[in-house]
Amino acid sequence: MAAHADRVPTAGQALDLACGQGHASVWLARRGLNVVGLDVSAVAIDQARKLARDNAVDDRCRFCVVDLDDGLPPGSPAAMIVCNLFRDRRLDRAVIGRLAPGGVLAIAALSQVGGRPGPFRAVPGELPAAFAELEILATHEADGRAWLLARAPGLS
């Protein structure tokens, strides 16, 4: 994400799906966003809260234990949505619907391109196809990884 930092908003609400220990959440908060981080692991959420405190952005970060297998919980539109190394195709429509006009999506997943097949790995071209209604800003697939940066129609 840092390589495309000029495309990342510096204000508004951000949503970090499968946030893990909160590294992306803290990076976004340091840029000025108010971040909600969601993860199934209570241990990871505790670590994310500590990381936010240690970086003096805990006032901009809220972390919740959420099982995304149950779907994306309701919330306000997001200027930025990040999803790093978690892929659940059932959430694609909800993610697109959660983006505010002009909102930015950054998603990275394990990929079958240059990697082995598997149920949680993106097939070739999957991310651009899944998010085709968004403006694709950048995308790449290689070495078992796929990522996409895209913007919702509307304000930018």
Coordinates of N, CA, C and O in Angstrom, one line a residue:
M1 N 0.8 -1.2 0.0 CA 0.0 0.0 0.0 C 0.9 1.3 0.0 O 0.5 2.2 -0.6
A2 N 2.0 1.2 0.7 CA 2.9 2.4 0.8 C 3.3 2.9 -0.6 O 3.5 4.1 -0.8
A3 N 3.5 1.9 -1.6 CA 3.9 2.3 -2.9 C 2.9 3.2 -3.6 O 3.2 3.9 -4.5
H4 N 1.6 3.1 -3.2 CA 0.5 3.8 -3.8 C -0.1 4.7 -2.8 O -1.3 5.1 -2.9
A5 N 0.7 5.2 -1.9 CA 0.2 6.1 -0.8 C -0.5 7.3 -1.3 O -1.4 7.8 -0.6
D6 N -0.1 7.8 -2.4 CA -0.8 9.0 -3.0 C -2.2 8.8 -3.3 O -3.0 9.8 -3.5
R7 N -2.6 7.6 -3.4 CA -4.0 7.2 -3.8 C -4.9 6.9 -2.5 O -6.1 6.6 -2.6
V8 N -4.2 6.8 -1.4 CA -4.9 6.5 -0.1 C -5.4 7.8 0.5 O -4.7 8.7 0.7
P9 N -6.7 7.8 0.9 CA -7.3 9.0 1.5 C -6.5 9.3 2.8 O -5.9 8.5 3.4
T10 N -6.6 10.6 3.2 CA -6.0 11.0 4.5 C -7.1 11.5 5.5 O -6.7 12.0 6.5
A11 N -8.3 11.3 5.2 CA -9.4 11.6 6.1 C -10.6 10.7 5.9 O -10.7 10.1 4.8
G12 N -11.4 10.6 6.9 CA -12.6 9.8 6.7 C -12.5 8.5 7.5 O -11.6 8.3 8.3
Q13 N -13.4 7.6 7.2 CA -13.5 6.3 7.8 C -12.8 5.2 7.0 O -13.0 5.2 5.8
A14 N -12.1 4.3 7.7 CA -11.5 3.2 7.0 C -11.9 1.9 7.7 O -12.2 1.9 8.9
L15 N -11.9 0.9 6.9 CA -12.3 -0.5 7.4 C -11.2 -1.4 7.0 O -10.8 -1.5 5.8
D16 N -10.6 -2.1 8.0 CA -9.6 -3.1 7.8 C -10.1 -4.4 8.1 O -10.3 -4.8 9.3
L17 N -10.4 -5.2 7.1 CA -10.9 -6.6 7.2 C -9.8 -7.6 7.4 O -8.8 -7.6 6.8
A18 N -10.1 -8.5 8.4 CA -9.1 -9.5 8.8 C -7.8 -8.7 9.2 O -6.7 -9.0 8.7
C19 N -7.9 -7.8 10.1 CA -6.8 -6.8 10.4 C -5.6 -7.4 11.1 O -4.6 -6.8 11.1
G20 N -5.8 -8.6 11.6 CA -4.7 -9.3 12.3 C -4.2 -8.4 13.4 O -4.9 -7.9 14.2
Q21 N -2.9 -8.2 13.5 CA -2.2 -7.4 14.6 C -2.3 -5.9 14.4 O -1.8 -5.1 15.2
G22 N -3.0 -5.4 13.3 CA -3.3 -4.0 13.2 C -2.3 -3.2 12.4 O -2.4 -1.9 12.5
H23 N -1.4 -3.7 11.7 CA -0.4 -2.9 11.1 C -1.0 -2.0 10.0 O -0.6 -0.8 10.0
A24 N -1.8 -2.5 9.2 CA -2.5 -1.6 8.2 C -3.3 -0.6 8.9 O -3.4 0.6 8.5
S25 N -4.1 -1.0 9.9 CA -5.0 0.0 10.6 C -4.2 1.1 11.2 O -4.6 2.3 11.1
V26 N -3.1 0.8 11.8 CA -2.2 1.9 12.4 C -1.6 2.8 11.3 O -1.6 4.0 11.5
W27 N -1.2 2.2 10.2 CA -0.7 3.0 9.1 C -1.7 4.0 8.6 O -1.5 5.1 8.4
L28 N -3.0 3.5 8.4 CA -4.1 4.3 8.0 C -4.4 5.4 9.0 O -4.6 6.6 8.7
A29 N -4.4 5.1 10.3 CA -4.7 6.0 11.3 C -3.6 7.1 11.4 O -3.9 8.3 11.6
R30 N -2.4 6.7 11.2 CA -1.3 7.7 11.2 C -1.4 8.7 10.0 O -0.9 9.8 10.1
R31 N -2.1 8.3 9.0 CA -2.4 9.1 7.8 C -3.6 10.1 8.1 O -3.8 10.9 7.3
G32 N -4.3 9.8 9.1 CA -5.4 10.7 9.5 C -6.8 10.0 9.4 O -7.8 10.7 9.7
L33 N -6.9 8.8 9.0 CA -8.2 8.1 8.9 C -8.6 7.6 10.3 O -7.8 7.3 11.1
N34 N -9.9 7.5 10.5 CA -10.5 6.8 11.6 C -10.8 5.3 11.2 O -11.5 5.1 10.2
V35 N -10.2 4.4 11.9 CA -10.2 3.0 11.4 C -10.9 2.1 12.3 O -10.8 2.1 13.5
V36 N -11.7 1.2 11.7 CA -12.3 0.1 12.3 C -11.6 -1.2 11.8 O -11.7 -1.4 10.6
G37 N -11.0 -1.9 12.7 CA -10.3 -3.2 12.3 C -11.1 -4.4 12.8 O -11.5 -4.4 14.0
L38 N -11.4 -5.3 12.0 CA -12.1 -6.5 12.3 C -11.3 -7.8 12.1 O -10.6 -7.9 11.1
D39 N -11.3 -8.7 13.1 CA -10.6 -9.9 13.0 C -11.3 -11.0 13.8 O -11.9 -10.6 14.9
V40 N -11.2 -12.2 13.5 CA -11.8 -13.3 14.2 C -11.0 -13.6 15.5 O -11.5 -14.2 16.4
S41 N -9.7 -13.3 15.5 CA -8.8 -13.6 16.6 C -8.8 -12.6 17.7 O -8.4 -11.4 17.5
A42 N -9.3 -12.9 18.9 CA -9.2 -12.0 20.0 C -7.8 -11.7 20.4 O -7.5 -10.6 20.8
V43 N -6.9 -12.6 20.2 CA -5.4 -12.4 20.5 C -4.9 -11.3 19.6 O -4.2 -10.4 20.0
A44 N -5.2 -11.5 18.3 CA -4.8 -10.5 17.3 C -5.4 -9.1 17.6 O -4.7 -8.1 17.5
I45 N -6.6 -9.1 18.0 CA -7.3 -7.8 18.3 C -6.6 -7.1 19.5 O -6.3 -5.9 19.5
D46 N -6.2 -7.9 20.5 CA -5.5 -7.3 21.6 C -4.2 -6.8 21.2 O -3.8 -5.7 21.6
Q47 N -3.5 -7.5 20.3 CA -2.2 -7.0 19.8 C -2.4 -5.7 19.0 O -1.5 -4.8 19.1
A48 N -3.5 -5.7 18.2 CA -3.7 -4.5 17.4 C -4.0 -3.3 18.3 O -3.5 -2.2 18.0
R49 N -4.8 -3.5 19.3 CA -5.0 -2.4 20.3 C -3.7 -1.9 20.9 O -3.5 -0.7 21.1
K50 N -2.9 -2.8 21.3 CA -1.6 -2.4 21.9 C -0.7 -1.6 20.9 O -0.1 -0.6 21.2
L51 N -0.7 -2.1 19.6 CA 0.1 -1.4 18.6 C -0.5 0.0 18.4 O 0.3 1.0 18.2
A52 N -1.8 0.2 18.4 CA -2.4 1.5 18.2 C -2.0 2.4 19.4 O -1.6 3.6 19.2
R53 N -2.1 1.9 20.6 CA -1.6 2.6 21.8 C -0.2 3.0 21.7 O 0.2 4.2 21.9
D54 N 0.7 2.1 21.3 CA 2.1 2.3 21.2 C 2.5 3.4 20.2 O 3.5 4.0 20.3
N55 N 1.6 3.5 19.2 CA 1.8 4.5 18.1 C 0.9 5.8 18.3 O 0.9 6.6 17.4
A56 N 0.3 5.9 19.5 CA -0.5 7.1 19.8 C -1.6 7.4 18.8 O -1.9 8.5 18.5
V57 N -2.2 6.3 18.3 CA -3.3 6.5 17.4 C -4.6 5.7 17.9 O -5.5 5.5 17.1
D58 N -4.5 5.3 19.1 CA -5.7 4.5 19.7 C -7.0 5.3 19.7 O -8.0 4.7 19.6
D59 N -6.9 6.6 19.6 CA -8.1 7.4 19.5 C -8.7 7.4 18.1 O -9.8 7.8 17.9
R60 N -7.9 6.9 17.1 CA -8.4 6.8 15.8 C -8.7 5.4 15.4 O -9.1 5.1 14.2
C61 N -8.4 4.4 16.2 CA -8.6 3.0 15.9 C -9.6 2.3 16.9 O -9.5 2.5 18.1
R62 N -10.5 1.6 16.3 CA -11.4 0.7 17.1 C -11.3 -0.7 16.5 O -11.5 -0.9 15.3
F63 N -11.0 -1.6 17.3 CA -10.9 -3.0 16.9 C -11.9 -3.9 17.5 O -12.3 -3.8 18.7
C64 N -12.5 -4.8 16.7 CA -13.6 -5.6 17.1 C -13.3 -7.1 16.7 O -12.9 -7.3 15.6
V65 N -13.6 -8.0 17.6 CA -13.6 -9.4 17.2 C -14.9 -9.7 16.4 O -16.0 -9.6 17.0
V66 N -14.7 -10.1 15.2 CA -15.8 -10.4 14.3 C -15.4 -11.6 13.4 O -14.3 -11.7 12.9
D67 N -16.4 -12.5 13.3 CA -16.2 -13.7 12.4 C -16.8 -13.3 11.0 O -18.0 -13.2 10.9
L68 N -16.0 -13.0 10.1 CA -16.4 -12.6 8.7 C -17.1 -13.7 8.0 O -17.8 -13.4 6.9
D69 N -17.0 -14.9 8.5 CA -17.8 -16.0 7.9 C -19.3 -15.7 8.0 O -20.1 -16.2 7.3
D70 N -19.7 -14.9 9.0 CA -21.1 -14.5 9.2 C -21.4 -13.3 8.4 O -22.6 -12.8 8.5
G71 N -20.5 -12.8 7.5 CA -20.8 -11.6 6.7 C -20.2 -10.4 7.2 O -19.6 -10.3 8.4
L72 N -20.2 -9.3 6.5 CA -19.7 -8.0 6.9 C -20.7 -7.4 7.8 O -21.9 -7.2 7.4
P73 N -20.3 -7.0 9.0 CA -21.3 -6.4 9.9 C -21.7 -5.0 9.3 O -20.9 -4.4 8.6
P74 N -22.9 -4.5 9.7 CA -23.3 -3.2 9.2 C -22.3 -2.1 9.7 O -21.7 -2.2 10.7
G75 N -22.3 -1.0 9.0 CA -21.4 0.1 9.3 C -21.6 1.2 8.3 O -22.2 1.1 7.3
S76 N -20.9 2.3 8.6 CA -21.0 3.5 7.7 C -20.1 3.3 6.5 O -19.2 2.5 6.5
P77 N -20.4 4.1 5.4 CA -19.6 4.0 4.2 C -18.1 4.3 4.6 O -17.8 5.2 5.4
A78 N -17.2 3.7 3.9 CA -15.8 3.9 4.2 C -15.1 4.5 3.0 O -15.3 4.2 1.8
A79 N -14.2 5.5 3.3 CA -13.4 6.1 2.3 C -12.3 5.2 1.9 O -11.7 5.3 0.8
M80 N -12.0 4.2 2.7 CA -10.9 3.2 2.4 C -11.3 1.9 3.1 O -11.7 1.8 4.2
I81 N -11.1 0.8 2.3 CA -11.3 -0.6 2.8 C -10.0 -1.3 2.4 O -9.5 -1.3 1.3
V82 N -9.4 -2.0 3.4 CA -8.2 -2.8 3.3 C -8.6 -4.2 3.6 O -9.2 -4.5 4.6
C83 N -8.1 -5.1 2.8 CA -8.2 -6.5 3.1 C -7.0 -7.2 2.7 O -6.7 -7.4 1.5
N84 N -6.2 -7.7 3.6 CA -4.8 -8.2 3.3 C -4.8 -9.7 3.7 O -4.9 -10.1 4.9
L85 N -4.6 -10.5 2.7 CA -4.4 -12.0 2.8 C -5.6 -12.7 3.4 O -5.4 -13.6 4.2
F86 N -6.8 -12.2 3.2 CA -8.0 -12.8 3.5 C -8.9 -12.7 2.3 O -9.1 -11.6 1.8
R87 N -9.4 -13.9 1.8 CA -10.2 -13.8 0.6 C -11.5 -14.7 0.9 O -11.4 -15.9 1.1
D88 N -12.6 -14.0 0.9 CA -13.9 -14.6 1.0 C -14.8 -14.0 -0.1 O -15.3 -12.9 0.1
R89 N -15.0 -14.7 -1.2 CA -15.7 -14.2 -2.3 C -17.2 -13.8 -2.0 O -17.8 -12.9 -2.6
R90 N -17.7 -14.4 -0.9 CA -19.1 -14.1 -0.5 C -19.2 -12.6 0.0 O -20.3 -12.1 0.1
L91 N -18.1 -12.0 0.4 CA -18.1 -10.6 0.9 C -17.9 -9.6 -0.2 O -18.0 -8.4 0.1
D92 N -17.6 -10.0 -1.4 CA -17.3 -9.0 -2.5 C -18.4 -7.9 -2.7 O -18.1 -6.7 -2.7
R93 N -19.6 -8.3 -2.8 CA -20.7 -7.4 -3.0 C -20.9 -6.4 -1.8 O -21.1 -5.2 -1.9
A94 N -20.7 -7.0 -0.6 CA -20.8 -6.2 0.6 C -19.7 -5.2 0.7 O -19.9 -4.0 1.1
V95 N -18.5 -5.6 0.3 CA -17.3 -4.7 0.3 C -17.6 -3.5 -0.7 O -17.4 -2.4 -0.3
I96 N -18.0 -3.9 -1.9 CA -18.3 -2.8 -2.9 C -19.4 -1.9 -2.3 O -19.2 -0.6 -2.5
G97 N -20.4 -2.4 -1.8 CA -21.5 -1.6 -1.2 C -21.1 -0.7 -0.1 O -21.7 0.3 0.2
R98 N -20.0 -1.1 0.7 CA -19.6 -0.3 1.8 C -18.7 0.8 1.5 O -18.6 1.8 2.2
L99 N -18.1 0.8 0.2 CA -17.3 1.9 -0.2 C -18.1 3.2 -0.3 O -19.1 3.2 -1.0
A100 N -17.6 4.3 0.2 CA -18.2 5.6 0.0 C -17.9 6.0 -1.5 O -17.0 5.5 -2.1
P101 N -18.7 6.9 -2.0 CA -18.4 7.4 -3.4 C -16.9 7.9 -3.4 O -16.5 8.7 -2.6
G102 N -16.2 7.4 -4.4 CA -14.8 7.8 -4.5 C -13.9 7.0 -3.5 O -12.7 7.2 -3.5
G103 N -14.5 6.1 -2.7 CA -13.7 5.3 -1.7 C -12.7 4.4 -2.4 O -12.9 3.9 -3.6
V104 N -11.7 4.0 -1.7 CA -10.6 3.2 -2.3 C -10.6 1.8 -1.6 O -10.7 1.7 -0.4
L105 N -10.4 0.8 -2.4 CA -10.3 -0.6 -2.0 C -8.9 -1.0 -2.2 O -8.4 -0.9 -3.4
A106 N -8.2 -1.6 -1.2 CA -6.9 -2.3 -1.4 C -7.1 -3.7 -0.9 O -7.4 -3.9 0.3
I107 N -6.9 -4.6 -1.8 CA -7.1 -6.0 -1.4 C -5.9 -6.8 -1.9 O -5.5 -6.6 -3.1
A108 N -5.4 -7.7 -1.1 CA -4.3 -8.6 -1.5 C -4.7 -10.0 -1.0 O -5.3 -10.2 0.0
A109 N -4.4 -11.0 -1.9 CA -4.8 -12.4 -1.6 C -3.7 -13.3 -2.0 O -2.9 -13.0 -2.9
L110 N -3.7 -14.5 -1.5 CA -2.8 -15.6 -2.0 C -3.4 -15.9 -3.4 O -4.6 -15.8 -3.6
S111 N -2.6 -16.3 -4.3 CA -3.0 -16.5 -5.7 C -2.5 -17.8 -6.3 O -1.4 -18.3 -5.9
Q112 N -3.2 -18.3 -7.2 CA -2.7 -19.5 -7.9 C -1.7 -19.1 -9.0 O -1.0 -20.0 -9.5
V113 N -1.6 -17.8 -9.3 CA -0.6 -17.4 -10.3 C 0.8 -17.4 -9.7 O 1.1 -16.7 -8.8
G114 N 1.5 -18.4 -10.1 CA 2.9 -18.5 -9.6 C 2.9 -19.2 -8.2 O 3.9 -19.3 -7.6
G115 N 1.7 -19.7 -7.8 CA 1.6 -20.4 -6.6 C 0.8 -21.7 -6.8 O 0.3 -22.0 -7.9
R116 N 0.5 -22.4 -5.7 CA -0.2 -23.7 -5.8 C -1.7 -23.4 -5.8 O -2.2 -22.4 -5.2
P117 N -2.5 -24.3 -6.3 CA -4.0 -24.1 -6.3 C -4.5 -24.3 -4.8 O -3.8 -24.9 -4.0
G118 N -5.6 -23.8 -4.6 CA -6.2 -24.0 -3.2 C -7.5 -23.2 -3.1 O -7.7 -22.2 -3.9
P119 N -8.4 -23.6 -2.2 CA -9.7 -22.9 -2.1 C -9.7 -21.5 -1.7 O -10.6 -20.7 -2.0
F120 N -8.6 -21.1 -1.0 CA -8.6 -19.7 -0.5 C -7.6 -18.9 -1.4 O -7.2 -17.8 -1.0
R121 N -7.2 -19.4 -2.5 CA -6.3 -18.7 -3.4 C -7.1 -18.1 -4.6 O -7.9 -18.8 -5.1
A122 N -6.8 -16.9 -5.0 CA -7.4 -16.3 -6.1 C -7.0 -17.0 -7.4 O -5.8 -17.3 -7.6
V123 N -7.9 -17.2 -8.3 CA -7.6 -17.8 -9.6 C -7.1 -16.6 -10.5 O -7.4 -15.5 -10.2
P124 N -6.5 -16.9 -11.6 CA -6.0 -15.8 -12.5 C -7.1 -14.9 -12.9 O -8.2 -15.3 -13.3
G125 N -6.8 -13.6 -12.7 CA -7.8 -12.5 -13.1 C -9.0 -12.4 -12.1 O -9.9 -11.6 -12.4
E126 N -9.0 -13.1 -11.0 CA -10.2 -13.1 -10.1 C -10.4 -11.7 -9.5 O -11.6 -11.2 -9.5
L127 N -9.4 -11.0 -9.0 CA -9.7 -9.7 -8.3 C -10.2 -8.7 -9.3 O -11.2 -8.0 -9.0
P128 N -9.5 -8.5 -10.4 CA -10.1 -7.5 -11.4 C -11.5 -7.8 -11.8 O -12.4 -6.9 -12.0
A129 N -11.8 -9.1 -12.0 CA -13.2 -9.5 -12.4 C -14.2 -9.3 -11.3 O -15.3 -8.8 -11.5
A130 N -13.8 -9.6 -10.1 CA -14.7 -9.4 -8.9 C -15.1 -8.0 -8.6 O -16.2 -7.7 -8.2
F131 N -14.1 -7.1 -8.9 CA -14.3 -5.7 -8.6 C -14.3 -4.8 -9.9 O -14.0 -3.6 -9.8
A132 N -14.8 -5.4 -11.0 CA -14.8 -4.7 -12.3 C -15.7 -3.5 -12.3 O -15.4 -2.6 -13.1
E133 N -16.7 -3.4 -11.4 CA -17.5 -2.1 -11.5 C -16.8 -0.9 -10.8 O -17.2 0.2 -10.9
L134 N -15.6 -1.2 -10.2 CA -14.8 -0.1 -9.6 C -13.8 0.3 -10.7 O -13.5 -0.4 -11.6
E135 N -13.2 1.5 -10.5 CA -12.1 1.9 -11.3 C -10.9 1.3 -10.8 O -10.4 1.5 -9.7
I136 N -10.3 0.4 -11.6 CA -9.1 -0.3 -11.3 C -7.9 0.7 -11.4 O -7.6 1.2 -12.5
L137 N -7.2 0.9 -10.3 CA -6.1 1.9 -10.3 C -4.8 1.1 -10.5 O -3.9 1.7 -11.1
A138 N -4.7 -0.1 -9.9 CA -3.5 -0.9 -10.1 C -3.8 -2.3 -9.7 O -4.7 -2.5 -8.9
T139 N -3.2 -3.3 -10.4 CA -3.4 -4.7 -10.0 C -2.1 -5.5 -10.5 O -1.4 -5.0 -11.4
H140 N -1.9 -6.6 -9.8 CA -0.7 -7.4 -10.1 C -1.0 -8.8 -9.6 O -1.6 -9.0 -8.6
E141 N -0.5 -9.8 -10.4 CA -0.5 -11.2 -10.0 C 0.8 -11.8 -10.3 O 1.2 -11.8 -11.4
A142 N 1.4 -12.4 -9.3 CA 2.7 -13.2 -9.5 C 3.1 -13.8 -8.2 O 2.8 -13.3 -7.2
D143 N 4.0 -14.8 -8.4 CA 4.6 -15.4 -7.2 C 3.7 -15.8 -6.1 O 4.0 -15.6 -4.9
G144 N 2.5 -16.3 -6.4 CA 1.5 -16.7 -5.4 C 0.8 -15.6 -4.7 O 0.1 -15.9 -3.7
R145 N 0.9 -14.4 -5.2 CA 0.1 -13.3 -4.6 C -0.6 -12.5 -5.7 O -0.2 -12.4 -6.8
A146 N -1.8 -12.0 -5.3 CA -2.5 -11.1 -6.2 C -3.0 -9.9 -5.4 O -3.3 -10.0 -4.2
W147 N -2.9 -8.7 -6.0 CA -3.4 -7.5 -5.3 C -4.1 -6.6 -6.3 O -3.9 -6.7 -7.5
L148 N -5.0 -5.8 -5.7 CA -5.7 -4.8 -6.5 C -5.9 -3.6 -5.7 O -6.2 -3.6 -4.5
L149 N -5.9 -2.4 -6.4 CA -6.2 -1.1 -5.8 C -7.3 -0.6 -6.7 O -7.0 -0.5 -7.9
A150 N -8.4 -0.2 -6.2 CA -9.5 0.3 -7.0 C -10.3 1.4 -6.3 O -10.2 1.6 -5.1
R151 N -11.0 2.2 -7.1 CA -11.8 3.3 -6.5 C -13.3 3.2 -6.9 O -13.6 2.8 -8.1
A152 N -14.1 3.4 -6.0 CA -15.6 3.4 -6.3 C -15.9 4.7 -7.1 O -15.3 5.7 -7.0
P153 N -17.0 4.5 -7.9 CA -17.4 5.7 -8.7 C -17.8 6.8 -7.8 O -18.2 6.6 -6.7
G154 N -17.7 8.1 -8.3 CA -18.2 9.2 -7.5 C -17.0 10.1 -7.2 O -16.1 10.2 -7.9
L155 N -17.1 10.8 -6.0 CA -16.1 11.8 -5.6 C -14.8 11.1 -5.5 O -14.7 9.9 -5.2
S156 N -13.7 11.8 -5.7 CA -12.4 11.2 -5.5 C -11.5 12.1 -4.7 O -11.8 13.2 -4.3

